[in-house]
mmCIF file of C-alpha atoms and ligand atoms in Angstrom:
data_model
loop_
_atom_site.group_PDB
_atom_site.id
_atom_site.type_symbol
_atom_site.label_atom_id
_atom_site.label_comp_id
_atom_site.label_asym_id
_atom_site.label_seq_id
_atom_site.Cartn_x
_atom_site.Cartn_y
_atom_site.Cartn_z
ATOM 1 C CA UNK W 1 -43.183 -100.328 -5.651
ATOM 2 C CA UNK W 2 -44.388 -103.100 -7.989
ATOM 3 C CA UNK W 3 -47.954 -104.234 -7.334
ATOM 4 C CA UNK W 4 -49.352 -107.602 -8.345
ATOM 5 C CA UNK W 5 -52.643 -109.458 -8.085
ATOM 6 C CA UNK W 6 -53.241 -113.156 -7.465
ATOM 7 C CA UNK W 7 -56.248 -114.849 -9.053
ATOM 8 C CA UNK W 8 -57.160 -117.960 -7.060
ATOM 9 C CA UNK W 9 -56.236 -118.486 -3.394
ATOM 10 C CA UNK W 10 -55.959 -122.265 -3.389
ATOM 11 C CA UNK W 11 -52.867 -124.371 -2.745
ATOM 12 C CA UNK W 12 -50.606 -122.480 -5.141
ATOM 13 C CA UNK W 13 -52.152 -119.000 -4.839
ATOM 14 C CA UNK W 14 -51.793 -119.044 -1.058
ATOM 15 C CA UNK W 15 -48.221 -120.288 -1.579
ATOM 16 C CA UNK W 16 -47.508 -117.258 -3.768
ATOM 17 C CA UNK W 17 -48.899 -114.982 -1.032
ATOM 18 C CA UNK W 18 -46.566 -116.668 1.484
ATOM 19 C CA UNK W 19 -43.518 -116.439 -0.793
ATOM 20 C CA UNK W 20 -44.082 -112.707 -1.320
ATOM 21 C CA UNK W 21 -44.289 -112.167 2.440
ATOM 22 C CA UNK W 22 -41.556 -114.594 3.547
ATOM 23 C CA UNK W 23 -39.036 -113.635 0.858
ATOM 24 C CA UNK W 24 -39.866 -109.937 0.649
ATOM 25 C CA UNK W 25 -36.213 -108.913 1.021
ATOM 26 C CA UNK W 26 -34.867 -111.498 -1.443
ATOM 27 C CA UNK W 27 -37.408 -110.467 -4.047
ATOM 28 C CA UNK W 28 -36.645 -106.786 -3.447
ATOM 29 C CA UNK W 29 -32.920 -107.443 -3.926
ATOM 30 C CA UNK W 30 -33.449 -109.388 -7.139
ATOM 31 C CA UNK W 31 -36.036 -107.029 -8.536
ATOM 32 C CA UNK W 32 -34.497 -103.757 -7.407
ATOM 33 C CA UNK W 33 -37.742 -102.542 -5.866
ATOM 34 C CA UNK W 34 -40.367 -103.671 -3.391
ATOM 35 C CA UNK W 35 -43.157 -105.997 -4.515
ATOM 36 C CA UNK W 36 -46.584 -106.077 -2.947
ATOM 37 C CA UNK W 37 -49.769 -108.093 -3.416
ATOM 38 C CA UNK W 38 -52.485 -105.501 -3.987
ATOM 39 C CA UNK W 39 -55.356 -107.918 -4.635
ATOM 40 C CA UNK W 40 -56.243 -111.562 -4.209
ATOM 41 C CA UNK W 41 -59.237 -112.725 -6.199
ATOM 42 C CA UNK W 42 -61.323 -115.610 -4.902
ATOM 43 C CA UNK W 43 -65.005 -116.434 -4.601
ATOM 44 C CA UNK W 44 -64.501 -117.471 -0.979
ATOM 45 C CA UNK W 45 -64.095 -115.366 2.176
ATOM 46 C CA UNK W 46 -61.125 -115.877 4.480
ATOM 47 C CA UNK W 47 -62.246 -114.268 7.745
ATOM 48 C CA UNK W 48 -59.476 -113.438 10.180
ATOM 49 C CA UNK W 49 -56.693 -114.356 7.738
ATOM 50 C CA UNK W 50 -54.119 -111.798 6.508
ATOM 51 C CA UNK W 51 -55.396 -112.220 2.938
ATOM 52 C CA UNK W 52 -58.735 -110.757 4.006
ATOM 53 C CA UNK W 53 -57.352 -107.203 3.673
ATOM 54 C CA UNK W 54 -56.629 -107.585 -0.043
ATOM 55 C CA UNK W 55 -59.432 -109.970 -1.008
ATOM 56 C CA UNK W 56 -61.661 -109.032 -3.957
ATOM 57 C CA UNK W 57 -64.417 -110.951 -5.723
ATOM 58 C CA UNK W 58 -64.589 -109.142 -9.057
ATOM 59 C CA UNK W 59 -61.871 -109.642 -11.658
ATOM 60 C CA UNK W 60 -62.549 -106.174 -13.078
ATOM 61 C CA UNK W 61 -61.164 -104.582 -9.901
ATOM 62 C CA UNK W 62 -57.814 -106.057 -10.941
ATOM 63 C CA UNK W 63 -58.142 -105.556 -14.673
ATOM 64 C CA UNK W 64 -59.140 -101.881 -14.330
ATOM 65 C CA UNK W 65 -56.433 -100.936 -11.832
ATOM 66 C CA UNK W 66 -53.523 -99.321 -13.702
ATOM 67 C CA UNK W 67 -51.249 -99.823 -10.672
ATOM 68 C CA UNK W 68 -51.308 -103.598 -11.180
ATOM 69 C CA UNK W 69 -48.777 -104.587 -13.831
ATOM 70 C CA UNK W 70 -48.590 -108.317 -13.251
ATOM 71 C CA UNK W 71 -51.311 -110.848 -12.572
ATOM 72 C CA UNK W 72 -50.722 -114.327 -11.185
ATOM 73 C CA UNK W 73 -53.222 -116.974 -12.290
ATOM 74 C CA UNK W 74 -53.416 -119.913 -9.884
ATOM 75 C CA UNK W 75 -57.061 -120.853 -10.271
ATOM 76 C CA UNK W 76 -56.487 -123.992 -12.312
ATOM 77 C CA UNK W 77 -58.876 -125.398 -14.911
ATOM 78 C CA UNK W 78 -59.819 -123.807 -18.182
ATOM 79 C CA UNK W 79 -62.653 -121.502 -17.150
ATOM 80 C CA UNK W 80 -62.901 -118.912 -15.823
ATOM 81 C CA UNK W 81 -59.081 -118.852 -15.849
ATOM 82 C CA UNK W 82 -58.926 -118.356 -19.634
ATOM 83 C CA UNK W 83 -61.434 -115.486 -19.646
ATOM 84 C CA UNK W 84 -59.696 -113.751 -16.741
ATOM 85 C CA UNK W 85 -56.176 -114.173 -18.152
ATOM 86 C CA UNK W 86 -57.345 -112.878 -21.518
ATOM 87 C CA UNK W 87 -58.879 -109.834 -19.864
ATOM 88 C CA UNK W 88 -55.665 -109.141 -17.954
ATOM 89 C CA UNK W 89 -53.536 -109.444 -21.107
ATOM 90 C CA UNK W 90 -55.948 -107.283 -23.096
ATOM 91 C CA UNK W 91 -55.551 -104.638 -20.404
ATOM 92 C CA UNK W 92 -51.786 -104.704 -21.062
ATOM 93 C CA UNK W 93 -50.797 -106.646 -17.953
ATOM 94 C CA UNK W 94 -48.328 -109.518 -17.866
ATOM 95 C CA UNK W 95 -49.503 -112.871 -16.556
ATOM 96 C CA UNK W 96 -47.666 -115.647 -14.706
ATOM 97 C CA UNK W 97 -49.595 -118.909 -14.470
ATOM 98 C CA UNK W 98 -49.181 -122.369 -12.989
ATOM 99 C CA UNK W 99 -52.105 -123.710 -15.007
ATOM 100 C CA UNK W 100 -50.944 -126.448 -17.396
ATOM 101 C CA UNK W 101 -54.428 -127.021 -18.764
ATOM 102 C CA UNK W 102 -54.677 -123.371 -19.757
ATOM 103 C CA UNK W 103 -51.191 -123.328 -21.295
ATOM 104 C CA UNK W 104 -51.594 -126.623 -23.170
ATOM 105 C CA UNK W 105 -54.997 -125.675 -24.580
ATOM 106 C CA UNK W 106 -54.839 -121.885 -25.012
ATOM 107 C CA UNK W 107 -51.097 -121.206 -25.043
ATOM 108 C CA UNK W 108 -50.969 -120.240 -28.721
ATOM 109 C CA UNK W 109 -53.688 -117.615 -28.344
ATOM 110 C CA UNK W 110 -52.416 -116.187 -25.053
ATOM 111 C CA UNK W 111 -48.790 -116.021 -26.226
ATOM 112 C CA UNK W 112 -49.918 -114.151 -29.361
ATOM 113 C CA UNK W 113 -52.036 -111.760 -27.301
ATOM 114 C CA UNK W 114 -49.124 -110.990 -24.953
ATOM 115 C CA UNK W 115 -46.908 -110.340 -27.976
ATOM 116 C CA UNK W 116 -49.479 -108.013 -29.513
ATOM 117 C CA UNK W 117 -49.761 -106.083 -26.241
ATOM 118 C CA UNK W 118 -46.005 -105.973 -25.602
ATOM 119 C CA UNK W 119 -46.459 -107.790 -22.331
ATOM 120 C CA UNK W 120 -45.628 -111.357 -21.255
ATOM 121 C CA UNK W 121 -47.425 -114.612 -20.671
ATOM 122 C CA UNK W 122 -45.131 -116.778 -18.531
ATOM 123 C CA UNK W 123 -45.884 -120.327 -17.412
ATOM 124 C CA UNK W 124 -42.735 -121.602 -15.706
ATOM 125 C CA UNK W 125 -44.776 -123.220 -12.921
ATOM 126 C CA UNK W 126 -47.028 -125.186 -15.264
ATOM 127 C CA UNK W 127 -44.528 -128.049 -15.676
ATOM 128 C CA UNK W 128 -42.415 -129.580 -12.935
ATOM 129 C CA UNK W 129 -43.728 -127.403 -10.069
ATOM 130 C CA UNK W 130 -40.685 -125.668 -8.612
ATOM 131 C CA UNK W 131 -38.166 -127.142 -11.077
ATOM 132 C CA UNK W 132 -36.664 -124.552 -13.386
ATOM 133 C CA UNK W 133 -37.239 -126.286 -16.733
ATOM 134 C CA UNK W 134 -39.118 -123.888 -19.014
ATOM 135 C CA UNK W 135 -36.568 -121.058 -19.019
ATOM 136 C CA UNK W 136 -33.537 -123.402 -19.298
ATOM 137 C CA UNK W 137 -35.184 -125.035 -22.329
ATOM 138 C CA UNK W 138 -35.848 -121.636 -23.893
ATOM 139 C CA UNK W 139 -32.525 -120.002 -23.027
ATOM 140 C CA UNK W 140 -29.797 -122.238 -21.655
ATOM 141 C CA UNK W 141 -30.125 -124.967 -24.276
ATOM 142 C CA UNK W 142 -30.741 -122.668 -27.217
ATOM 143 C CA UNK W 143 -27.548 -123.800 -28.986
ATOM 144 C CA UNK W 144 -28.591 -127.468 -28.968
ATOM 145 C CA UNK W 145 -30.723 -129.606 -31.212
ATOM 146 C CA UNK W 146 -32.845 -131.361 -28.601
ATOM 147 C CA UNK W 147 -33.864 -134.813 -29.750
ATOM 148 C CA UNK W 148 -35.454 -136.221 -26.621
ATOM 149 C CA UNK W 149 -37.301 -134.971 -23.546
ATOM 150 C CA UNK W 150 -38.391 -137.576 -21.014
ATOM 151 C CA UNK W 151 -39.913 -136.684 -17.719
ATOM 152 C CA UNK W 152 -41.423 -137.935 -14.537
ATOM 153 C CA UNK W 153 -43.938 -135.137 -14.686
ATOM 154 C CA UNK W 154 -46.557 -136.071 -12.137
ATOM 155 C CA UNK W 155 -45.784 -136.143 -8.436
ATOM 156 C CA UNK W 156 -48.918 -138.018 -7.424
ATOM 157 C CA UNK W 157 -48.285 -141.006 -9.674
ATOM 158 C CA UNK W 158 -44.595 -141.085 -8.817
ATOM 159 C CA UNK W 159 -45.529 -141.102 -5.143
ATOM 160 C CA UNK W 160 -48.021 -143.942 -5.719
ATOM 161 C CA UNK W 161 -45.545 -146.009 -7.769
ATOM 162 C CA UNK W 162 -42.789 -145.463 -5.181
ATOM 163 C CA UNK W 163 -45.095 -146.579 -2.351
ATOM 164 C CA UNK W 164 -46.278 -149.601 -4.338
ATOM 165 C CA UNK W 165 -42.678 -150.573 -5.016
ATOM 166 C CA UNK W 166 -40.950 -149.861 -1.716
ATOM 167 C CA UNK W 167 -43.741 -150.496 0.793
ATOM 168 C CA UNK W 168 -46.012 -152.742 -1.274
ATOM 169 C CA UNK W 169 -48.840 -150.322 -0.453
ATOM 170 C CA UNK W 170 -52.061 -150.735 -2.378
ATOM 171 C CA UNK W 171 -52.800 -148.296 -5.187
ATOM 172 C CA UNK W 172 -55.830 -146.891 -3.321
ATOM 173 C CA UNK W 173 -53.979 -146.241 -0.035
ATOM 174 C CA UNK W 174 -51.082 -144.571 -1.812
ATOM 175 C CA UNK W 175 -53.475 -142.328 -3.776
ATOM 176 C CA UNK W 176 -55.287 -141.362 -0.594
ATOM 177 C CA UNK W 177 -51.957 -140.359 1.029
ATOM 178 C CA UNK W 178 -51.033 -138.287 -2.017
ATOM 179 C CA UNK W 179 -54.371 -136.482 -1.875
ATOM 180 C CA UNK W 180 -54.001 -135.855 1.874
ATOM 181 C CA UNK W 181 -50.582 -134.326 1.211
ATOM 182 C CA UNK W 182 -52.132 -131.814 -1.182
ATOM 183 C CA UNK W 183 -50.361 -132.619 -4.432
ATOM 184 C CA UNK W 184 -53.015 -134.719 -6.157
ATOM 185 C CA UNK W 185 -55.438 -133.086 -8.578
ATOM 186 C CA UNK W 186 -59.004 -132.599 -7.397
ATOM 187 C CA UNK W 187 -60.079 -135.344 -9.764
ATOM 188 C CA UNK W 188 -57.604 -138.229 -9.336
ATOM 189 C CA UNK W 189 -58.167 -139.387 -12.950
ATOM 190 C CA UNK W 190 -56.120 -136.412 -14.165
ATOM 191 C CA UNK W 191 -53.118 -137.832 -12.334
ATOM 192 C CA UNK W 192 -53.566 -141.605 -12.510
ATOM 193 C CA UNK W 193 -54.796 -141.738 -16.124
ATOM 194 C CA UNK W 194 -51.802 -139.660 -17.232
ATOM 195 C CA UNK W 195 -53.796 -136.610 -18.429
ATOM 196 C CA UNK W 196 -51.794 -134.199 -16.243
ATOM 197 C CA UNK W 197 -48.472 -135.590 -17.503
ATOM 198 C CA UNK W 198 -49.848 -135.436 -21.051
ATOM 199 C CA UNK W 199 -50.469 -131.685 -20.843
ATOM 200 C CA UNK W 200 -47.014 -131.170 -19.353
ATOM 201 C CA UNK W 201 -45.150 -133.122 -22.041
ATOM 202 C CA UNK W 202 -47.209 -131.271 -24.677
ATOM 203 C CA UNK W 203 -45.943 -127.966 -23.227
ATOM 204 C CA UNK W 204 -42.312 -129.122 -23.053
ATOM 205 C CA UNK W 205 -42.485 -130.591 -26.564
ATOM 206 C CA UNK W 206 -43.976 -127.383 -27.961
ATOM 207 C CA UNK W 207 -41.038 -125.415 -26.547
ATOM 208 C CA UNK W 208 -38.425 -127.848 -27.826
ATOM 209 C CA UNK W 209 -39.996 -128.208 -31.270
ATOM 210 C CA UNK W 210 -40.983 -124.504 -31.438
ATOM 211 C CA UNK W 211 -44.373 -125.543 -32.808
ATOM 212 C CA UNK W 212 -47.676 -126.219 -31.135
ATOM 213 C CA UNK W 213 -48.003 -129.825 -29.963
ATOM 214 C CA UNK W 214 -51.637 -130.617 -29.285
ATOM 215 C CA UNK W 215 -51.975 -132.726 -26.144
ATOM 216 C CA UNK W 216 -54.963 -134.462 -27.730
ATOM 217 C CA UNK W 217 -52.583 -136.013 -30.296
ATOM 218 C CA UNK W 218 -50.444 -137.668 -27.624
ATOM 219 C CA UNK W 219 -51.065 -141.333 -26.893
ATOM 220 C CA UNK W 220 -51.627 -141.519 -23.142
ATOM 221 C CA UNK W 221 -51.718 -144.477 -20.767
ATOM 222 C CA UNK W 222 -51.973 -144.074 -17.005
ATOM 223 C CA UNK W 223 -50.889 -146.271 -14.112
ATOM 224 C CA UNK W 224 -54.225 -147.828 -13.159
ATOM 225 C CA UNK W 225 -53.311 -151.182 -14.740
ATOM 226 C CA UNK W 226 -49.972 -151.438 -12.904
ATOM 227 C CA UNK W 227 -50.144 -154.169 -10.284
ATOM 228 C CA UNK W 228 -47.996 -155.593 -7.516
ATOM 229 C CA UNK W 229 -47.131 -158.469 -9.898
ATOM 230 C CA UNK W 230 -45.602 -155.963 -12.341
ATOM 231 C CA UNK W 231 -43.406 -154.737 -9.494
ATOM 232 C CA UNK W 232 -42.280 -158.295 -8.771
ATOM 233 C CA UNK W 233 -40.883 -158.465 -12.315
ATOM 234 C CA UNK W 234 -39.353 -155.007 -11.999
ATOM 235 C CA UNK W 235 -37.636 -156.014 -8.751
ATOM 236 C CA UNK W 236 -36.397 -159.283 -10.283
ATOM 237 C CA UNK W 237 -34.821 -157.270 -13.097
ATOM 238 C CA UNK W 238 -33.497 -154.592 -10.713
ATOM 239 C CA UNK W 239 -35.510 -151.975 -12.600
ATOM 240 C CA UNK W 240 -38.153 -149.407 -11.582
ATOM 241 C CA UNK W 241 -41.590 -148.625 -13.015
ATOM 242 C CA UNK W 242 -42.189 -144.940 -13.727
ATOM 243 C CA UNK W 243 -44.879 -142.987 -15.512
ATOM 244 C CA UNK W 244 -42.938 -141.238 -18.261
ATOM 245 C CA UNK W 245 -43.984 -138.418 -20.524
ATOM 246 C CA UNK W 246 -41.696 -138.365 -23.533
ATOM 247 C CA UNK W 247 -41.225 -136.828 -26.902
ATOM 248 C CA UNK W 248 -38.411 -137.832 -29.162
ATOM 249 C CA UNK W 249 -37.105 -137.854 -32.695
ATOM 250 C CA UNK W 250 -36.509 -141.286 -34.239
ATOM 251 C CA UNK W 251 -35.584 -141.896 -37.899
ATOM 252 C CA UNK W 252 -36.779 -138.445 -38.936
ATOM 253 C CA UNK W 253 -40.125 -138.787 -37.177
ATOM 254 C CA UNK W 254 -41.405 -137.005 -34.073
ATOM 255 C CA UNK W 255 -43.170 -139.060 -31.413
ATOM 256 C CA UNK W 256 -44.784 -138.236 -28.089
ATOM 257 C CA UNK W 257 -46.310 -140.534 -25.520
ATOM 258 C CA UNK W 258 -47.276 -140.856 -21.870
ATOM 259 C CA UNK W 259 -47.071 -144.383 -20.471
ATOM 260 C CA UNK W 260 -45.634 -146.398 -17.609
ATOM 261 C CA UNK W 261 -42.238 -147.839 -18.444
ATOM 262 C CA UNK W 262 -39.573 -150.040 -16.918
ATOM 263 C CA UNK W 263 -36.564 -147.860 -16.181
ATOM 264 C CA UNK W 264 -33.064 -149.288 -15.771
ATOM 265 C CA UNK W 265 -30.681 -148.151 -12.978
ATOM 266 C CA UNK W 266 -28.297 -146.505 -15.448
ATOM 267 C CA UNK W 267 -31.066 -144.075 -16.432
ATOM 268 C CA UNK W 268 -30.973 -141.046 -14.060
ATOM 269 C CA UNK W 269 -34.793 -141.143 -13.862
ATOM 270 C CA UNK W 270 -34.510 -144.494 -12.017
ATOM 271 C CA UNK W 271 -33.640 -142.771 -8.737
ATOM 272 C CA UNK W 272 -36.438 -140.185 -8.856
ATOM 273 C CA UNK W 273 -38.840 -141.211 -6.127
ATOM 274 C CA UNK W 274 -41.826 -140.025 -4.101
ATOM 275 C CA UNK W 275 -43.399 -136.729 -5.100
ATOM 276 C CA UNK W 276 -40.243 -135.611 -6.907
ATOM 277 C CA UNK W 277 -40.270 -134.916 -10.627
ATOM 278 C CA UNK W 278 -37.385 -134.883 -13.067
ATOM 279 C CA UNK W 279 -36.949 -134.030 -16.704
ATOM 280 C CA UNK W 280 -34.152 -135.613 -18.694
ATOM 281 C CA UNK W 281 -33.256 -133.647 -21.807
ATOM 282 C CA UNK W 282 -30.928 -134.886 -24.520
ATOM 283 C CA UNK W 283 -29.228 -132.368 -26.774
ATOM 284 C CA UNK W 284 -26.906 -133.166 -29.675
ATOM 285 C CA UNK W 285 -24.070 -131.139 -28.108
ATOM 286 C CA UNK W 286 -24.754 -131.076 -24.382
ATOM 287 C CA UNK W 287 -25.720 -134.793 -24.168
ATOM 288 C CA UNK W 288 -27.975 -135.576 -21.168
ATOM 289 C CA UNK W 289 -29.080 -132.881 -18.714
ATOM 290 C CA UNK W 290 -31.464 -133.643 -15.885
ATOM 291 C CA UNK W 291 -33.629 -131.201 -13.948
ATOM 292 C CA UNK W 292 -34.842 -132.513 -10.602
ATOM 293 C CA UNK W 293 -36.988 -131.180 -7.787
ATOM 294 C CA UNK W 294 -40.404 -130.879 -6.255
ATOM 295 C CA UNK W 295 -42.939 -131.184 -9.030
ATOM 296 C CA UNK W 296 -45.906 -130.227 -6.898
ATOM 297 C CA UNK W 297 -46.787 -128.528 -3.649
ATOM 298 C CA UNK W 298 -47.692 -125.063 -2.535
ATOM 299 C CA UNK W 299 -44.378 -123.310 -1.895
ATOM 300 C CA UNK W 300 -42.309 -125.128 -4.530
ATOM 301 C CA UNK W 301 -44.769 -124.244 -7.288
ATOM 302 C CA UNK W 302 -45.215 -120.725 -5.905
ATOM 303 C CA UNK W 303 -41.445 -120.254 -6.085
ATOM 304 C CA UNK W 304 -41.585 -120.856 -9.859
ATOM 305 C CA UNK W 305 -44.574 -118.522 -10.223
ATOM 306 C CA UNK W 306 -42.729 -115.755 -8.393
ATOM 307 C CA UNK W 307 -39.604 -116.230 -10.510
ATOM 308 C CA UNK W 308 -41.836 -115.509 -13.509
ATOM 309 C CA UNK W 309 -43.292 -112.472 -11.749
ATOM 310 C CA UNK W 310 -39.786 -111.105 -11.176
ATOM 311 C CA UNK W 311 -38.912 -111.759 -14.836
ATOM 312 C CA UNK W 312 -42.118 -110.054 -15.944
ATOM 313 C CA UNK W 313 -41.437 -107.073 -13.652
ATOM 314 C CA UNK W 314 -37.967 -106.680 -15.137
ATOM 315 C CA UNK W 315 -39.416 -106.740 -18.632
ATOM 316 C CA UNK W 316 -42.516 -104.579 -18.414
ATOM 317 C CA UNK W 317 -43.759 -103.454 -21.851
ATOM 318 C CA UNK W 318 -41.252 -105.706 -23.572
ATOM 319 C CA UNK W 319 -42.358 -109.050 -24.943
ATOM 320 C CA UNK W 320 -39.877 -111.885 -24.559
ATOM 321 C CA UNK W 321 -40.131 -114.985 -26.725
ATOM 322 C CA UNK W 322 -41.256 -117.648 -24.276
ATOM 323 C CA UNK W 323 -43.274 -120.286 -26.029
ATOM 324 C CA UNK W 324 -43.868 -121.569 -29.527
ATOM 325 C CA UNK W 325 -45.399 -120.599 -32.838
ATOM 326 C CA UNK W 326 -48.982 -121.268 -33.897
ATOM 327 C CA UNK W 327 -47.775 -123.798 -36.494
ATOM 328 C CA UNK W 328 -48.896 -127.291 -35.542
ATOM 329 C CA UNK W 329 -46.342 -130.054 -34.999
ATOM 330 C CA UNK W 330 -47.566 -133.295 -36.542
ATOM 331 C CA UNK W 331 -46.759 -136.379 -34.477
ATOM 332 C CA UNK W 332 -46.158 -139.835 -35.894
ATOM 333 C CA UNK W 333 -48.374 -142.614 -34.595
ATOM 334 C CA UNK W 334 -46.247 -144.689 -32.236
ATOM 335 C CA UNK W 335 -46.712 -147.924 -34.246
ATOM 336 C CA UNK W 336 -43.365 -147.378 -35.994
ATOM 337 C CA UNK W 337 -41.463 -146.584 -32.824
ATOM 338 C CA UNK W 338 -39.114 -149.335 -31.622
ATOM 339 C CA UNK W 339 -38.387 -150.569 -28.106
ATOM 340 C CA UNK W 340 -38.240 -153.621 -25.838
ATOM 341 C CA UNK W 341 -41.343 -154.892 -24.066
ATOM 342 C CA UNK W 342 -41.894 -157.002 -20.984
ATOM 343 C CA UNK W 343 -44.892 -159.243 -21.573
ATOM 344 C CA UNK W 344 -46.488 -161.348 -18.834
ATOM 345 C CA UNK W 345 -48.441 -164.421 -19.908
ATOM 346 C CA UNK W 346 -50.309 -167.199 -18.158
ATOM 347 C CA UNK W 347 -48.431 -170.495 -17.949
ATOM 348 C CA UNK W 348 -44.793 -171.298 -17.360
ATOM 349 C CA UNK W 349 -41.364 -171.589 -18.955
ATOM 350 C CA UNK W 350 -42.693 -174.184 -21.402
ATOM 351 C CA UNK W 351 -44.133 -171.276 -23.416
ATOM 352 C CA UNK W 352 -40.644 -170.066 -24.316
ATOM 353 C CA UNK W 353 -40.569 -171.436 -27.871
ATOM 354 C CA UNK W 354 -43.955 -169.837 -28.625
ATOM 355 C CA UNK W 355 -42.739 -166.480 -27.236
ATOM 356 C CA UNK W 356 -39.488 -166.674 -29.231
ATOM 357 C CA UNK W 357 -41.435 -167.511 -32.376
ATOM 358 C CA UNK W 358 -43.860 -164.613 -31.896
ATOM 359 C CA UNK W 359 -41.573 -161.825 -30.686
ATOM 360 C CA UNK W 360 -38.081 -162.934 -31.663
ATOM 361 C CA UNK W 361 -35.198 -163.980 -29.487
ATOM 362 C CA UNK W 362 -35.643 -162.487 -26.006
ATOM 363 C CA UNK W 363 -35.286 -163.455 -22.369
ATOM 364 C CA UNK W 364 -37.622 -165.460 -20.151
ATOM 365 C CA UNK W 365 -38.176 -163.803 -16.752
ATOM 366 C CA UNK W 366 -39.442 -165.878 -13.863
ATOM 367 C CA UNK W 367 -40.312 -163.495 -11.025
ATOM 368 C CA UNK W 368 -41.860 -166.250 -8.926
ATOM 369 C CA UNK W 369 -45.437 -165.151 -9.567
ATOM 370 C CA UNK W 370 -47.657 -168.236 -9.497
ATOM 371 C CA UNK W 371 -49.246 -169.321 -12.767
ATOM 372 C CA UNK W 372 -47.432 -166.923 -15.078
ATOM 373 C CA UNK W 373 -44.152 -166.190 -16.809
ATOM 374 C CA UNK W 374 -42.555 -163.027 -18.172
ATOM 375 C CA UNK W 375 -40.709 -162.456 -21.414
ATOM 376 C CA UNK W 376 -38.441 -159.590 -22.357
ATOM 377 C CA UNK W 377 -38.700 -159.103 -26.094
ATOM 378 C CA UNK W 378 -35.886 -157.873 -28.328
ATOM 379 C CA UNK W 379 -36.221 -154.328 -29.689
ATOM 380 C CA UNK W 380 -39.235 -154.401 -32.013
ATOM 381 C CA UNK W 381 -41.736 -151.872 -33.302
ATOM 382 C CA UNK W 382 -45.029 -151.237 -31.506
ATOM 383 C CA UNK W 383 -46.761 -152.587 -34.607
ATOM 384 C CA UNK W 384 -44.718 -155.788 -34.555
ATOM 385 C CA UNK W 385 -45.510 -156.215 -30.881
ATOM 386 C CA UNK W 386 -49.245 -155.693 -31.408
ATOM 387 C CA UNK W 387 -49.341 -158.104 -34.352
ATOM 388 C CA UNK W 388 -47.434 -160.794 -32.447
ATOM 389 C CA UNK W 389 -49.591 -160.353 -29.341
ATOM 390 C CA UNK W 390 -52.854 -160.393 -31.301
ATOM 391 C CA UNK W 391 -52.982 -164.144 -31.705
ATOM 392 C CA UNK W 392 -51.656 -165.095 -28.279
ATOM 393 C CA UNK W 393 -53.556 -166.766 -25.470
ATOM 394 C CA UNK W 394 -53.339 -165.671 -21.845
ATOM 395 C CA UNK W 395 -51.665 -162.262 -22.057
ATOM 396 C CA UNK W 396 -51.787 -160.616 -18.638
ATOM 397 C CA UNK W 397 -49.968 -157.341 -19.187
ATOM 398 C CA UNK W 398 -47.196 -155.654 -21.103
ATOM 399 C CA UNK W 399 -44.921 -152.778 -20.138
ATOM 400 C CA UNK W 400 -42.495 -150.936 -22.358
ATOM 401 C CA UNK W 401 -38.844 -150.741 -21.451
ATOM 402 C CA UNK W 402 -37.265 -147.300 -21.538
ATOM 403 C CA UNK W 403 -34.103 -147.389 -23.651
HETATM 404 N N1 HSE S 501 -51.270 -133.219 -9.532
HETATM 405 C C1 HSE S 501 -50.016 -132.712 -10.006
HETATM 406 C C2 HSE S 501 -48.937 -133.698 -9.604
HETATM 407 C C3 HSE S 501 -49.769 -131.375 -9.406
HETATM 408 O O1 HSE S 501 -49.208 -134.583 -8.807
HETATM 409 O O2 HSE S 501 -47.827 -133.608 -10.110
HETATM 410 C C4 HSE S 501 -48.669 -130.603 -10.055
HETATM 411 O O3 HSE S 501 -48.959 -130.286 -11.385
#
């Protein structure tokens, strides 16, 4: 009998409890023994609910119980999650977490501690919810030089952008629906300002580059400036607007960024809608591989947590490389990175010669929005774009085009 504890009985923690109960037989078959939740830690009471029987309020009950080998952390946020996870690892237990903030900020320290204690710190549920992406990056693509990872990494923003595009819903109404469905963060800024996606691309980039990528170094733009007019241009072009988290190698430099981008139909990320997430990985041998699924939600994320629990149970007292080194990966500022831009300016087609002169030979886009005109630039650097735009009158917005 393998006994585990769950710290945090919120959306994901309660999902883990359900998965253990619903899939008891499947887990037993895959693990080779029965698995049971011995404790659930939460500050709240849950009177009359099945969890009541195993509910505890003191983390030390878990940490000091030698029968508990594996601890699930689904509290979210940095504290007290960090303190509790550290305690569990120090006590020789393995930890499976869904907490991207914890992994992005404290991953180096917690991975080193697990290694020192011959246990494991797994975080497969911290990126992409239920999508298996962490282990495939670590194992299945280990023979490839990965030069680009691009993901739709936040279900809430993808849901909002899909609603804004397909149903012309307002940003506020779409956000409210996402929150009601339980996949938005408690503070919506984490989703809509791109902070959540930023932590996730930092984690993926750290794995791919095998060095620590600090999320604070990643230029991050959210979706709050995206308007219905932007979607009119996207529709005119036959393209989509997605919030992308990317890291890539370009001319010997390493870049990372989170920003909304226009995505063309030939890109597999184009068709990823609603709360779904997807991660497109490019390797020098395998070419493009895409991982697609539910990036948020109770049971989907809990499924990934439990897969880590099973892996940890099969590897008790044996540390498996599952992260990155403490060495820091320096990122290039994006000013040298090159791409196309869609710029919207006040006025009409008569501004074409000015736009050509500033940005080079591109394409005028008239999406039928009164009082403005769009222009698709040629491929230029971010710096060239900024310099050209600096002296221009009447700029309304600009969106990058995903290559
Ligand atoms: N708020 C996140 C999202 C939850 O919408 O994707 C999963 O990390």
